[in-house]
């Protein structure tokens, strides 16, 4: 196989979930040593696309190809953990343990501040999350896929994780709301939106300008389609004799324009509020959260000063 050949490909894929179309005619290639961030609004289908890449979900249309012996590791948002065993036993399960792998378990547990002797049923939600992250790293797969890996991590551990991923030998595909983390660990963008995937080879640093250019182009295309449709509709209102082939052809063209216009309106509407990648999407007990307010109200007598104030103050 050529060095320029992808290790995993999805071609012309369509997938619906609960009768909702998540993406159509989607094609991606993942190459060895790729560093990809997968971004898009909440609910657009990022996690579903992750599962399609893994092969958990069958595609409605299209095909998925993976190179022989290519391994995939995945840290998902919702992980179950085996009960009544130590964290170390959970991490060792299914591995061919040798001196190097044993050393890797110890190093990663130390860096993620995991007590290897702790029983899994006694771990907090954040601790379980760290154990699953450790498991994904210890597997050392050819393609490592991480869905919000910085949740429940403090800044020192996030910094270590960034360094670890920068030197990782396999390919990375990361979903994260942490802007700096994406800048420091990835160099290619998969932007999932309006059932399509846009790909930027320049990385996340270029995202704002690149995405704005796409949105501006789509708005111009909408204006052009609207102008054409208005002109053709004006012609229709002047009267049509359906017997003439030329008139029938123009009616077909008008209907095609109408369909294109409707699709373009949906596309532009979905771009009305451009995506914001911030580090604000954090759990209440995340170490980065210094103070959290949820529906706070304060009055002095009959005078209301604060009404249903909700916000988080983030370290830094």
JSON list of N, CA, C and O in Angstrom, two decimals, residues 171-230:
[
{"chain": "A", "resi": 171, "resn": "UNK", "atom": "N", "xyz": [-2.95, 7.93, 14.44]},
{"chain": "A", "resi": 171, "resn": "UNK", "atom": "CA", "xyz": [-3.80, 9.03, 13.98]},
{"chain": "A", "resi": 171, "resn": "UNK", "atom": "C", "xyz": [-4.75, 9.44, 15.10]},
{"chain": "A", "resi": 171, "resn": "UNK", "atom": "O", "xyz": [-5.13, 8.61, 15.93]},
{"chain": "A", "resi": 172, "resn": "UNK", "atom": "N", "xyz": [-5.14, 10.71, 15.09]},
{"chain": "A", "resi": 172, "resn": "UNK", "atom": "CA", "xyz": [-6.04, 11.24, 16.11]},
{"chain": "A", "resi": 172, "resn": "UNK", "atom": "C", "xyz": [-7.29, 11.82, 15.46]},
{"chain": "A", "resi": 172, "resn": "UNK", "atom": "O", "xyz": [-7.22, 12.47, 14.41]},
{"chain": "A", "resi": 173, "resn": "UNK", "atom": "N", "xyz": [-8.44, 11.59, 16.10]},
{"chain": "A", "resi": 173, "resn": "UNK", "atom": "CA", "xyz": [-9.69, 12.25, 15.73]},
{"chain": "A", "resi": 173, "resn": "UNK", "atom": "C", "xyz": [-10.34, 12.70, 17.03]},
{"chain": "A", "resi": 173, "resn": "UNK", "atom": "O", "xyz": [-10.70, 11.87, 17.87]},
{"chain": "A", "resi": 174, "resn": "UNK", "atom": "N", "xyz": [-10.47, 14.02, 17.21]},
{"chain": "A", "resi": 174, "resn": "UNK", "atom": "CA", "xyz": [-10.85, 14.57, 18.51]},
{"chain": "A", "resi": 174, "resn": "UNK", "atom": "C", "xyz": [-12.08, 15.47, 18.39]},
{"chain": "A", "resi": 174, "resn": "UNK", "atom": "O", "xyz": [-12.15, 16.34, 17.52]},
{"chain": "A", "resi": 175, "resn": "UNK", "atom": "N", "xyz": [-13.06, 15.25, 19.28]},
{"chain": "A", "resi": 175, "resn": "UNK", "atom": "CA", "xyz": [-14.16, 16.19, 19.50]},
{"chain": "A", "resi": 175, "resn": "UNK", "atom": "C", "xyz": [-13.86, 16.91, 20.81]},
{"chain": "A", "resi": 175, "resn": "UNK", "atom": "O", "xyz": [-13.60, 16.28, 21.83]},
{"chain": "A", "resi": 176, "resn": "UNK", "atom": "N", "xyz": [-13.90, 18.25, 20.78]},
{"chain": "A", "resi": 176, "resn": "UNK", "atom": "CA", "xyz": [-13.67, 19.00, 22.01]},
{"chain": "A", "resi": 176, "resn": "UNK", "atom": "C", "xyz": [-14.25, 20.40, 21.88]},
{"chain": "A", "resi": 176, "resn": "UNK", "atom": "O", "xyz": [-14.28, 20.97, 20.79]},
{"chain": "A", "resi": 177, "resn": "UNK", "atom": "N", "xyz": [-14.70, 20.95, 23.01]},
{"chain": "A", "resi": 177, "resn": "UNK", "atom": "CA", "xyz": [-15.13, 22.35, 23.06]},
{"chain": "A", "resi": 177, "resn": "UNK", "atom": "C", "xyz": [-14.00, 23.25, 23.58]},
{"chain": "A", "resi": 177, "resn": "UNK", "atom": "O", "xyz": [-14.22, 24.44, 23.79]},
{"chain": "A", "resi": 178, "resn": "UNK", "atom": "N", "xyz": [-12.84, 22.68, 23.79]},
{"chain": "A", "resi": 178, "resn": "UNK", "atom": "CA", "xyz": [-11.69, 23.42, 24.32]},
{"chain": "A", "resi": 178, "resn": "UNK", "atom": "C", "xyz": [-10.85, 23.93, 23.15]},
{"chain": "A", "resi": 178, "resn": "UNK", "atom": "O", "xyz": [-10.10, 23.18, 22.51]},
{"chain": "A", "resi": 179, "resn": "UNK", "atom": "N", "xyz": [-10.97, 25.21, 22.86]},
{"chain": "A", "resi": 179, "resn": "UNK", "atom": "CA", "xyz": [-10.31, 25.83, 21.71]},
{"chain": "A", "resi": 179, "resn": "UNK", "atom": "C", "xyz": [-8.79, 25.62, 21.74]},
{"chain": "A", "resi": 179, "resn": "UNK", "atom": "O", "xyz": [-8.19, 25.21, 20.74]},
{"chain": "A", "resi": 180, "resn": "UNK", "atom": "N", "xyz": [-8.16, 25.89, 22.87]},
{"chain": "A", "resi": 180, "resn": "UNK", "atom": "CA", "xyz": [-6.70, 25.77, 22.96]},
{"chain": "A", "resi": 180, "resn": "UNK", "atom": "C", "xyz": [-6.24, 24.33, 22.80]},
{"chain": "A", "resi": 180, "resn": "UNK", "atom": "O", "xyz": [-5.20, 24.06, 22.19]},
{"chain": "A", "resi": 181, "resn": "UNK", "atom": "N", "xyz": [-7.01, 23.40, 23.34]},
{"chain": "A", "resi": 181, "resn": "UNK", "atom": "CA", "xyz": [-6.67, 21.99, 23.22]},
{"chain": "A", "resi": 181, "resn": "UNK", "atom": "C", "xyz": [-6.66, 21.56, 21.76]},
{"chain": "A", "resi": 181, "resn": "UNK", "atom": "O", "xyz": [-5.75, 20.85, 21.31]},
{"chain": "A", "resi": 182, "resn": "UNK", "atom": "N", "xyz": [-7.65, 22.00, 20.99]},
{"chain": "A", "resi": 182, "resn": "UNK", "atom": "CA", "xyz": [-7.71, 21.67, 19.56]},
{"chain": "A", "resi": 182, "resn": "UNK", "atom": "C", "xyz": [-6.54, 22.29, 18.80]},
{"chain": "A", "resi": 182, "resn": "UNK", "atom": "O", "xyz": [-5.94, 21.67, 17.93]},
{"chain": "A", "resi": 183, "resn": "UNK", "atom": "N", "xyz": [-6.21, 23.54, 19.13]},
{"chain": "A", "resi": 183, "resn": "UNK", "atom": "CA", "xyz": [-5.09, 24.21, 18.47]},
{"chain": "A", "resi": 183, "resn": "UNK", "atom": "C", "xyz": [-3.78, 23.47, 18.72]},
{"chain": "A", "resi": 183, "resn": "UNK", "atom": "O", "xyz": [-2.91, 23.39, 17.85]},
{"chain": "A", "resi": 184, "resn": "UNK", "atom": "N", "xyz": [-3.64, 22.94, 19.94]},
{"chain": "A", "resi": 184, "resn": "UNK", "atom": "CA", "xyz": [-2.37, 22.33, 20.34]},
{"chain": "A", "resi": 184, "resn": "UNK", "atom": "C", "xyz": [-2.23, 20.86, 19.93]},
{"chain": "A", "resi": 184, "resn": "UNK", "atom": "O", "xyz": [-1.14, 20.31, 20.00]},
{"chain": "A", "resi": 185, "resn": "UNK", "atom": "N", "xyz": [-3.33, 20.22, 19.52]},
{"chain": "A", "resi": 185, "resn": "UNK", "atom": "CA", "xyz": [-3.26, 18.78, 19.25]},
{"chain": "A", "resi": 185, "resn": "UNK", "atom": "C", "xyz": [-3.66, 18.38, 17.84]},
{"chain": "A", "resi": 185, "resn": "UNK", "atom": "O", "xyz": [-3.45, 17.24, 17.44]},
{"chain": "A", "resi": 186, "resn": "UNK", "atom": "N", "xyz": [-4.25, 19.30, 17.05]},
{"chain": "A", "resi": 186, "resn": "UNK", "atom": "CA", "xyz": [-4.75, 18.92, 15.72]},
{"chain": "A", "resi": 186, "resn": "UNK", "atom": "C", "xyz": [-4.24, 19.88, 14.65]},
{"chain": "A", "resi": 186, "resn": "UNK", "atom": "O", "xyz": [-3.85, 21.01, 14.95]},
{"chain": "A", "resi": 187, "resn": "UNK", "atom": "N", "xyz": [-4.27, 19.42, 13.39]},
{"chain": "A", "resi": 187, "resn": "UNK", "atom": "CA", "xyz": [-3.86, 20.27, 12.27]},
{"chain": "A", "resi": 187, "resn": "UNK", "atom": "C", "xyz": [-4.79, 20.13, 11.05]},
{"chain": "A", "resi": 187, "resn": "UNK", "atom": "O", "xyz": [-4.46, 20.59, 9.96]},
{"chain": "A", "resi": 188, "resn": "UNK", "atom": "N", "xyz": [-5.94, 19.50, 11.25]},
{"chain": "A", "resi": 188, "resn": "UNK", "atom": "CA", "xyz": [-6.92, 19.34, 10.18]},
{"chain": "A", "resi": 188, "resn": "UNK", "atom": "C", "xyz": [-8.31, 19.42, 10.79]},
{"chain": "A", "resi": 188, "resn": "UNK", "atom": "O", "xyz": [-8.53, 18.95, 11.91]},
{"chain": "A", "resi": 189, "resn": "UNK", "atom": "N", "xyz": [-9.25, 20.03, 10.05]},
{"chain": "A", "resi": 189, "resn": "UNK", "atom": "CA", "xyz": [-10.61, 20.22, 10.56]},
{"chain": "A", "resi": 189, "resn": "UNK", "atom": "C", "xyz": [-11.62, 19.45, 9.71]},
{"chain": "A", "resi": 189, "resn": "UNK", "atom": "O", "xyz": [-11.61, 19.56, 8.49]},
{"chain": "A", "resi": 190, "resn": "UNK", "atom": "N", "xyz": [-12.47, 18.66, 10.39]},
{"chain": "A", "resi": 190, "resn": "UNK", "atom": "CA", "xyz": [-13.68, 18.12, 9.79]},
{"chain": "A", "resi": 190, "resn": "UNK", "atom": "C", "xyz": [-14.84, 18.91, 10.40]},
{"chain": "A", "resi": 190, "resn": "UNK", "atom": "O", "xyz": [-15.10, 18.79, 11.59]},
{"chain": "A", "resi": 191, "resn": "UNK", "atom": "N", "xyz": [-15.53, 19.71, 9.56]},
{"chain": "A", "resi": 191, "resn": "UNK", "atom": "CA", "xyz": [-16.64, 20.54, 10.04]},
{"chain": "A", "resi": 191, "resn": "UNK", "atom": "C", "xyz": [-17.94, 19.94, 9.55]},
{"chain": "A", "resi": 191, "resn": "UNK", "atom": "O", "xyz": [-18.26, 20.01, 8.37]},
{"chain": "A", "resi": 192, "resn": "UNK", "atom": "N", "xyz": [-18.70, 19.34, 10.46]},
{"chain": "A", "resi": 192, "resn": "UNK", "atom": "CA", "xyz": [-19.97, 18.70, 10.13]},
{"chain": "A", "resi": 192, "resn": "UNK", "atom": "C", "xyz": [-21.10, 19.69, 10.32]},
{"chain": "A", "resi": 192, "resn": "UNK", "atom": "O", "xyz": [-21.30, 20.22, 11.41]},
{"chain": "A", "resi": 193, "resn": "UNK", "atom": "N", "xyz": [-21.86, 19.94, 9.21]},
{"chain": "A", "resi": 193, "resn": "UNK", "atom": "CA", "xyz": [-22.93, 20.93, 9.28]},
{"chain": "A", "resi": 193, "resn": "UNK", "atom": "C", "xyz": [-23.89, 20.72, 8.11]},
{"chain": "A", "resi": 193, "resn": "UNK", "atom": "O", "xyz": [-23.47, 20.35, 7.01]},
{"chain": "A", "resi": 194, "resn": "UNK", "atom": "N", "xyz": [-25.16, 20.96, 8.37]},
{"chain": "A", "resi": 194, "resn": "UNK", "atom": "CA", "xyz": [-26.18, 20.89, 7.32]},
{"chain": "A", "resi": 194, "resn": "UNK", "atom": "C", "xyz": [-26.07, 19.61, 6.50]},
{"chain": "A", "resi": 194, "resn": "UNK", "atom": "O", "xyz": [-26.15, 19.63, 5.28]},
{"chain": "A", "resi": 195, "resn": "UNK", "atom": "N", "xyz": [-25.84, 18.48, 7.20]},
{"chain": "A", "resi": 195, "resn": "UNK", "atom": "CA", "xyz": [-25.76, 17.14, 6.59]},
{"chain": "A", "resi": 195, "resn": "UNK", "atom": "C", "xyz": [-24.53, 16.93, 5.71]},
{"chain": "A", "resi": 195, "resn": "UNK", "atom": "O", "xyz": [-24.44, 15.92, 5.02]},
{"chain": "A", "resi": 196, "resn": "UNK", "atom": "N", "xyz": [-23.60, 17.89, 5.71]},
{"chain": "A", "resi": 196, "resn": "UNK", "atom": "CA", "xyz": [-22.41, 17.79, 4.87]},
{"chain": "A", "resi": 196, "resn": "UNK", "atom": "C", "xyz": [-21.15, 17.92, 5.74]},
{"chain": "A", "resi": 196, "resn": "UNK", "atom": "O", "xyz": [-21.21, 18.39, 6.87]},
{"chain": "A", "resi": 197, "resn": "UNK", "atom": "N", "xyz": [-20.01, 17.51, 5.17]},
{"chain": "A", "resi": 197, "resn": "UNK", "atom": "CA", "xyz": [-18.74, 17.63, 5.88]},
{"chain": "A", "resi": 197, "resn": "UNK", "atom": "C", "xyz": [-17.81, 18.52, 5.06]},
{"chain": "A", "resi": 197, "resn": "UNK", "atom": "O", "xyz": [-17.52, 18.23, 3.90]},
{"chain": "A", "resi": 198, "resn": "UNK", "atom": "N", "xyz": [-17.38, 19.62, 5.67]},
{"chain": "A", "resi": 198, "resn": "UNK", "atom": "CA", "xyz": [-16.36, 20.48, 5.07]},
{"chain": "A", "resi": 198, "resn": "UNK", "atom": "C", "xyz": [-15.01, 20.14, 5.70]},
{"chain": "A", "resi": 198, "resn": "UNK", "atom": "O", "xyz": [-14.93, 19.94, 6.92]},
{"chain": "A", "resi": 199, "resn": "UNK", "atom": "N", "xyz": [-13.96, 20.09, 4.89]},
{"chain": "A", "resi": 199, "resn": "UNK", "atom": "CA", "xyz": [-12.63, 19.69, 5.37]},
{"chain": "A", "resi": 199, "resn": "UNK", "atom": "C", "xyz": [-11.63, 20.81, 5.10]},
{"chain": "A", "resi": 199, "resn": "UNK", "atom": "O", "xyz": [-11.56, 21.33, 3.99]},
{"chain": "A", "resi": 200, "resn": "UNK", "atom": "N", "xyz": [-10.90, 21.19, 6.13]},
{"chain": "A", "resi": 200, "resn": "UNK", "atom": "CA", "xyz": [-9.86, 22.21, 6.01]},
{"chain": "A", "resi": 200, "resn": "UNK", "atom": "C", "xyz": [-8.51, 21.61, 6.41]},
{"chain": "A", "resi": 200, "resn": "UNK", "atom": "O", "xyz": [-8.32, 21.19, 7.56]},
{"chain": "A", "resi": 201, "resn": "UNK", "atom": "N", "xyz": [-7.58, 21.59, 5.47]},
{"chain": "A", "resi": 201, "resn": "UNK", "atom": "CA", "xyz": [-6.27, 20.98, 5.69]},
{"chain": "A", "resi": 201, "resn": "UNK", "atom": "C", "xyz": [-5.33, 21.91, 6.46]},
{"chain": "A", "resi": 201, "resn": "UNK", "atom": "O", "xyz": [-4.22, 21.52, 6.80]},
{"chain": "A", "resi": 202, "resn": "UNK", "atom": "N", "xyz": [-5.76, 23.16, 6.73]},
{"chain": "A", "resi": 202, "resn": "UNK", "atom": "CA", "xyz": [-4.87, 24.12, 7.38]},
{"chain": "A", "resi": 202, "resn": "UNK", "atom": "C", "xyz": [-4.98, 24.09, 8.91]},
{"chain": "A", "resi": 202, "resn": "UNK", "atom": "O", "xyz": [-4.22, 24.76, 9.60]},
{"chain": "A", "resi": 203, "resn": "UNK", "atom": "N", "xyz": [-5.95, 23.36, 9.43]},
{"chain": "A", "resi": 203, "resn": "UNK", "atom": "CA", "xyz": [-6.05, 23.23, 10.88]},
{"chain": "A", "resi": 203, "resn": "UNK", "atom": "C", "xyz": [-6.99, 24.24, 11.52]},
{"chain": "A", "resi": 203, "resn": "UNK", "atom": "O", "xyz": [-7.57, 25.11, 10.85]},
{"chain": "A", "resi": 204, "resn": "UNK", "atom": "N", "xyz": [-7.11, 24.14, 12.84]},
{"chain": "A", "resi": 204, "resn": "UNK", "atom": "CA", "xyz": [-8.10, 24.94, 13.56]},
{"chain": "A", "resi": 204, "resn": "UNK", "atom": "C", "xyz": [-7.75, 26.43, 13.60]},
{"chain": "A", "resi": 204, "resn": "UNK", "atom": "O", "xyz": [-8.64, 27.29, 13.65]},
{"chain": "A", "resi": 205, "resn": "UNK", "atom": "N", "xyz": [-6.46, 26.78, 13.58]},
{"chain": "A", "resi": 205, "resn": "UNK", "atom": "CA", "xyz": [-6.07, 28.19, 13.61]},
{"chain": "A", "resi": 205, "resn": "UNK", "atom": "C", "xyz": [-6.73, 28.98, 12.48]},
{"chain": "A", "resi": 205, "resn": "UNK", "atom": "O", "xyz": [-7.00, 30.17, 12.60]},
{"chain": "A", "resi": 206, "resn": "UNK", "atom": "N", "xyz": [-6.97, 28.32, 11.37]},
{"chain": "A", "resi": 206, "resn": "UNK", "atom": "CA", "xyz": [-7.53, 28.96, 10.17]},
{"chain": "A", "resi": 206, "resn": "UNK", "atom": "C", "xyz": [-9.06, 28.88, 10.14]},
{"chain": "A", "resi": 206, "resn": "UNK", "atom": "O", "xyz": [-9.68, 29.36, 9.20]},
{"chain": "A", "resi": 207, "resn": "UNK", "atom": "N", "xyz": [-9.67, 28.30, 11.19]},
{"chain": "A", "resi": 207, "resn": "UNK", "atom": "CA", "xyz": [-11.10, 27.97, 11.12]},
{"chain": "A", "resi": 207, "resn": "UNK", "atom": "C", "xyz": [-12.00, 29.18, 10.94]},
{"chain": "A", "resi": 207, "resn": "UNK", "atom": "O", "xyz": [-12.91, 29.17, 10.10]},
{"chain": "A", "resi": 208, "resn": "UNK", "atom": "N", "xyz": [-11.78, 30.24, 11.70]},
{"chain": "A", "resi": 208, "resn": "UNK", "atom": "CA", "xyz": [-12.68, 31.39, 11.67]},
{"chain": "A", "resi": 208, "resn": "UNK", "atom": "C", "xyz": [-12.76, 31.99, 10.27]},
{"chain": "A", "resi": 208, "resn": "UNK", "atom": "O", "xyz": [-13.85, 32.22, 9.74]},
{"chain": "A", "resi": 209, "resn": "UNK", "atom": "N", "xyz": [-11.61, 32.29, 9.66]},
{"chain": "A", "resi": 209, "resn": "UNK", "atom": "CA", "xyz": [-11.60, 32.89, 8.32]},
{"chain": "A", "resi": 209, "resn": "UNK", "atom": "C", "xyz": [-12.16, 31.93, 7.28]},
{"chain": "A", "resi": 209, "resn": "UNK", "atom": "O", "xyz": [-12.97, 32.31, 6.42]},
{"chain": "A", "resi": 210, "resn": "UNK", "atom": "N", "xyz": [-11.74, 30.66, 7.36]},
{"chain": "A", "resi": 210, "resn": "UNK", "atom": "CA", "xyz": [-12.18, 29.64, 6.41]},
{"chain": "A", "resi": 210, "resn": "UNK", "atom": "C", "xyz": [-13.69, 29.44, 6.46]},
{"chain": "A", "resi": 210, "resn": "UNK", "atom": "O", "xyz": [-14.37, 29.43, 5.43]},
{"chain": "A", "resi": 211, "resn": "UNK", "atom": "N", "xyz": [-14.24, 29.29, 7.67]},
{"chain": "A", "resi": 211, "resn": "UNK", "atom": "CA", "xyz": [-15.67, 29.04, 7.80]},
{"chain": "A", "resi": 211, "resn": "UNK", "atom": "C", "xyz": [-16.48, 30.26, 7.36]},
{"chain": "A", "resi": 211, "resn": "UNK", "atom": "O", "xyz": [-17.56, 30.12, 6.77]},
{"chain": "A", "resi": 212, "resn": "UNK", "atom": "N", "xyz": [-15.97, 31.46, 7.64]},
{"chain": "A", "resi": 212, "resn": "UNK", "atom": "CA", "xyz": [-16.68, 32.67, 7.24]},
{"chain": "A", "resi": 212, "resn": "UNK", "atom": "C", "xyz": [-16.74, 32.79, 5.72]},
{"chain": "A", "resi": 212, "resn": "UNK", "atom": "O", "xyz": [-17.76, 33.21, 5.15]},
{"chain": "A", "resi": 213, "resn": "UNK", "atom": "N", "xyz": [-15.66, 32.41, 5.04]},
{"chain": "A", "resi": 213, "resn": "UNK", "atom": "CA", "xyz": [-15.65, 32.42, 3.57]},
{"chain": "A", "resi": 213, "resn": "UNK", "atom": "C", "xyz": [-16.70, 31.47, 3.00]},
{"chain": "A", "resi": 213, "resn": "UNK", "atom": "O", "xyz": [-17.37, 31.79, 2.01]},
{"chain": "A", "resi": 214, "resn": "UNK", "atom": "N", "xyz": [-16.83, 30.29, 3.63]},
{"chain": "A", "resi": 214, "resn": "UNK", "atom": "CA", "xyz": [-17.83, 29.32, 3.19]},
{"chain": "A", "resi": 214, "resn": "UNK", "atom": "C", "xyz": [-19.24, 29.89, 3.35]},
{"chain": "A", "resi": 214, "resn": "UNK", "atom": "O", "xyz": [-20.09, 29.82, 2.46]},
{"chain": "A", "resi": 215, "resn": "UNK", "atom": "N", "xyz": [-19.49, 30.51, 4.51]},
{"chain": "A", "resi": 215, "resn": "UNK", "atom": "CA", "xyz": [-20.82, 31.07, 4.80]},
{"chain": "A", "resi": 215, "resn": "UNK", "atom": "C", "xyz": [-21.14, 32.22, 3.83]},
{"chain": "A", "resi": 215, "resn": "UNK", "atom": "O", "xyz": [-22.27, 32.33, 3.33]},
{"chain": "A", "resi": 216, "resn": "UNK", "atom": "N", "xyz": [-20.16, 33.07, 3.55]},
{"chain": "A", "resi": 216, "resn": "UNK", "atom": "CA", "xyz": [-20.38, 34.18, 2.61]},
{"chain": "A", "resi": 216, "resn": "UNK", "atom": "C", "xyz": [-20.69, 33.66, 1.21]},
{"chain": "A", "resi": 216, "resn": "UNK", "atom": "O", "xyz": [-21.56, 34.19, 0.52]},
{"chain": "A", "resi": 217, "resn": "UNK", "atom": "N", "xyz": [-19.98, 32.62, 0.79]},
{"chain": "A", "resi": 217, "resn": "UNK", "atom": "CA", "xyz": [-20.23, 32.02, -0.52]},
{"chain": "A", "resi": 217, "resn": "UNK", "atom": "C", "xyz": [-21.66, 31.46, -0.58]},
{"chain": "A", "resi": 217, "resn": "UNK", "atom": "O", "xyz": [-22.36, 31.61, -1.60]},
{"chain": "A", "resi": 218, "resn": "UNK", "atom": "N", "xyz": [-22.10, 30.82, 0.49]},
{"chain": "A", "resi": 218, "resn": "UNK", "atom": "CA", "xyz": [-23.45, 30.25, 0.52]},
{"chain": "A", "resi": 218, "resn": "UNK", "atom": "C", "xyz": [-24.52, 31.34, 0.47]},
{"chain": "A", "resi": 218, "resn": "UNK", "atom": "O", "xyz": [-25.56, 31.16, -0.17]},
{"chain": "A", "resi": 219, "resn": "UNK", "atom": "N", "xyz": [-24.28, 32.47, 1.12]},
{"chain": "A", "resi": 219, "resn": "UNK", "atom": "CA", "xyz": [-25.23, 33.58, 1.07]},
{"chain": "A", "resi": 219, "resn": "UNK", "atom": "C", "xyz": [-25.33, 34.17, -0.33]},
{"chain": "A", "resi": 219, "resn": "UNK", "atom": "O", "xyz": [-26.42, 34.52, -0.79]},
{"chain": "A", "resi": 220, "resn": "UNK", "atom": "N", "xyz": [-24.18, 34.28, -1.02]},
{"chain": "A", "resi": 220, "resn": "UNK", "atom": "CA", "xyz": [-24.19, 34.77, -2.40]},
{"chain": "A", "resi": 220, "resn": "UNK", "atom": "C", "xyz": [-24.95, 33.81, -3.31]},
{"chain": "A", "resi": 220, "resn": "UNK", "atom": "O", "xyz": [-25.71, 34.23, -4.18]},
{"chain": "A", "resi": 221, "resn": "UNK", "atom": "N", "xyz": [-24.72, 32.51, -3.09]},
{"chain": "A", "resi": 221, "resn": "UNK", "atom": "CA", "xyz": [-25.42, 31.51, -3.89]},
{"chain": "A", "resi": 221, "resn": "UNK", "atom": "C", "xyz": [-26.92, 31.58, -3.66]},
{"chain": "A", "resi": 221, "resn": "UNK", "atom": "O", "xyz": [-27.72, 31.45, -4.60]},
{"chain": "A", "resi": 222, "resn": "UNK", "atom": "N", "xyz": [-27.34, 31.83, -2.42]},
{"chain": "A", "resi": 222, "resn": "UNK", "atom": "CA", "xyz": [-28.77, 31.98, -2.11]},
{"chain": "A", "resi": 222, "resn": "UNK", "atom": "C", "xyz": [-29.35, 33.19, -2.84]},
{"chain": "A", "resi": 222, "resn": "UNK", "atom": "O", "xyz": [-30.44, 33.11, -3.42]},
{"chain": "A", "resi": 223, "resn": "UNK", "atom": "N", "xyz": [-28.61, 34.32, -2.83]},
{"chain": "A", "resi": 223, "resn": "UNK", "atom": "CA", "xyz": [-29.08, 35.53, -3.51]},
{"chain": "A", "resi": 223, "resn": "UNK", "atom": "C", "xyz": [-29.22, 35.29, -5.02]},
{"chain": "A", "resi": 223, "resn": "UNK", "atom": "O", "xyz": [-30.20, 35.73, -5.64]},
{"chain": "A", "resi": 224, "resn": "UNK", "atom": "N", "xyz": [-28.25, 34.58, -5.61]},
{"chain": "A", "resi": 224, "resn": "UNK", "atom": "CA", "xyz": [-28.30, 34.29, -7.05]},
{"chain": "A", "resi": 224, "resn": "UNK", "atom": "C", "xyz": [-29.50, 33.40, -7.39]},
{"chain": "A", "resi": 224, "resn": "UNK", "atom": "O", "xyz": [-30.20, 33.64, -8.39]},
{"chain": "A", "resi": 225, "resn": "UNK", "atom": "N", "xyz": [-29.72, 32.37, -6.58]},
{"chain": "A", "resi": 225, "resn": "UNK", "atom": "CA", "xyz": [-30.85, 31.48, -6.82]},
{"chain": "A", "resi": 225, "resn": "UNK", "atom": "C", "xyz": [-32.18, 32.21, -6.67]},
{"chain": "A", "resi": 225, "resn": "UNK", "atom": "O", "xyz": [-33.12, 31.99, -7.45]},
{"chain": "A", "resi": 226, "resn": "UNK", "atom": "N", "xyz": [-32.25, 33.08, -5.66]},
{"chain": "A", "resi": 226, "resn": "UNK", "atom": "CA", "xyz": [-33.48, 33.86, -5.45]},
{"chain": "A", "resi": 226, "resn": "UNK", "atom": "C", "xyz": [-33.76, 34.76, -6.64]},
{"chain": "A", "resi": 226, "resn": "UNK", "atom": "O", "xyz": [-34.91, 34.88, -7.10]},
{"chain": "A", "resi": 227, "resn": "UNK", "atom": "N", "xyz": [-32.70, 35.38, -7.18]},
{"chain": "A", "resi": 227, "resn": "UNK", "atom": "CA", "xyz": [-32.86, 36.26, -8.34]},
{"chain": "A", "resi": 227, "resn": "UNK", "atom": "C", "xyz": [-33.36, 35.47, -9.56]},
{"chain": "A", "resi": 227, "resn": "UNK", "atom": "O", "xyz": [-34.29, 35.90, -10.26]},
{"chain": "A", "resi": 228, "resn": "UNK", "atom": "N", "xyz": [-32.73, 34.31, -9.81]},
{"chain": "A", "resi": 228, "resn": "UNK", "atom": "CA", "xyz": [-33.14, 33.48, -10.95]},
{"chain": "A", "resi": 228, "resn": "UNK", "atom": "C", "xyz": [-34.58, 33.01, -10.80]},
{"chain": "A", "resi": 228, "resn": "UNK", "atom": "O", "xyz": [-35.36, 33.02, -11.76]},
{"chain": "A", "resi": 229, "resn": "UNK", "atom": "N", "xyz": [-34.93, 32.61, -9.58]},
{"chain": "A", "resi": 229, "resn": "UNK", "atom": "CA", "xyz": [-36.29, 32.10, -9.34]},
{"chain": "A", "resi": 229, "resn": "UNK", "atom": "C", "xyz": [-37.33, 33.20, -9.54]},
{"chain": "A", "resi": 229, "resn": "UNK", "atom": "O", "xyz": [-38.41, 32.97, -10.10]},
{"chain": "A", "resi": 230, "resn": "UNK", "atom": "N", "xyz": [-36.99, 34.41, -9.09]},
{"chain": "A", "resi": 230, "resn": "UNK", "atom": "CA", "xyz": [-37.91, 35.54, -9.25]},
{"chain": "A", "resi": 230, "resn": "UNK", "atom": "C", "xyz": [-38.15, 35.84, -10.73]},
{"chain": "A", "resi": 230, "resn": "UNK", "atom": "O", "xyz": [-39.28, 36.09, -11.16]}
]
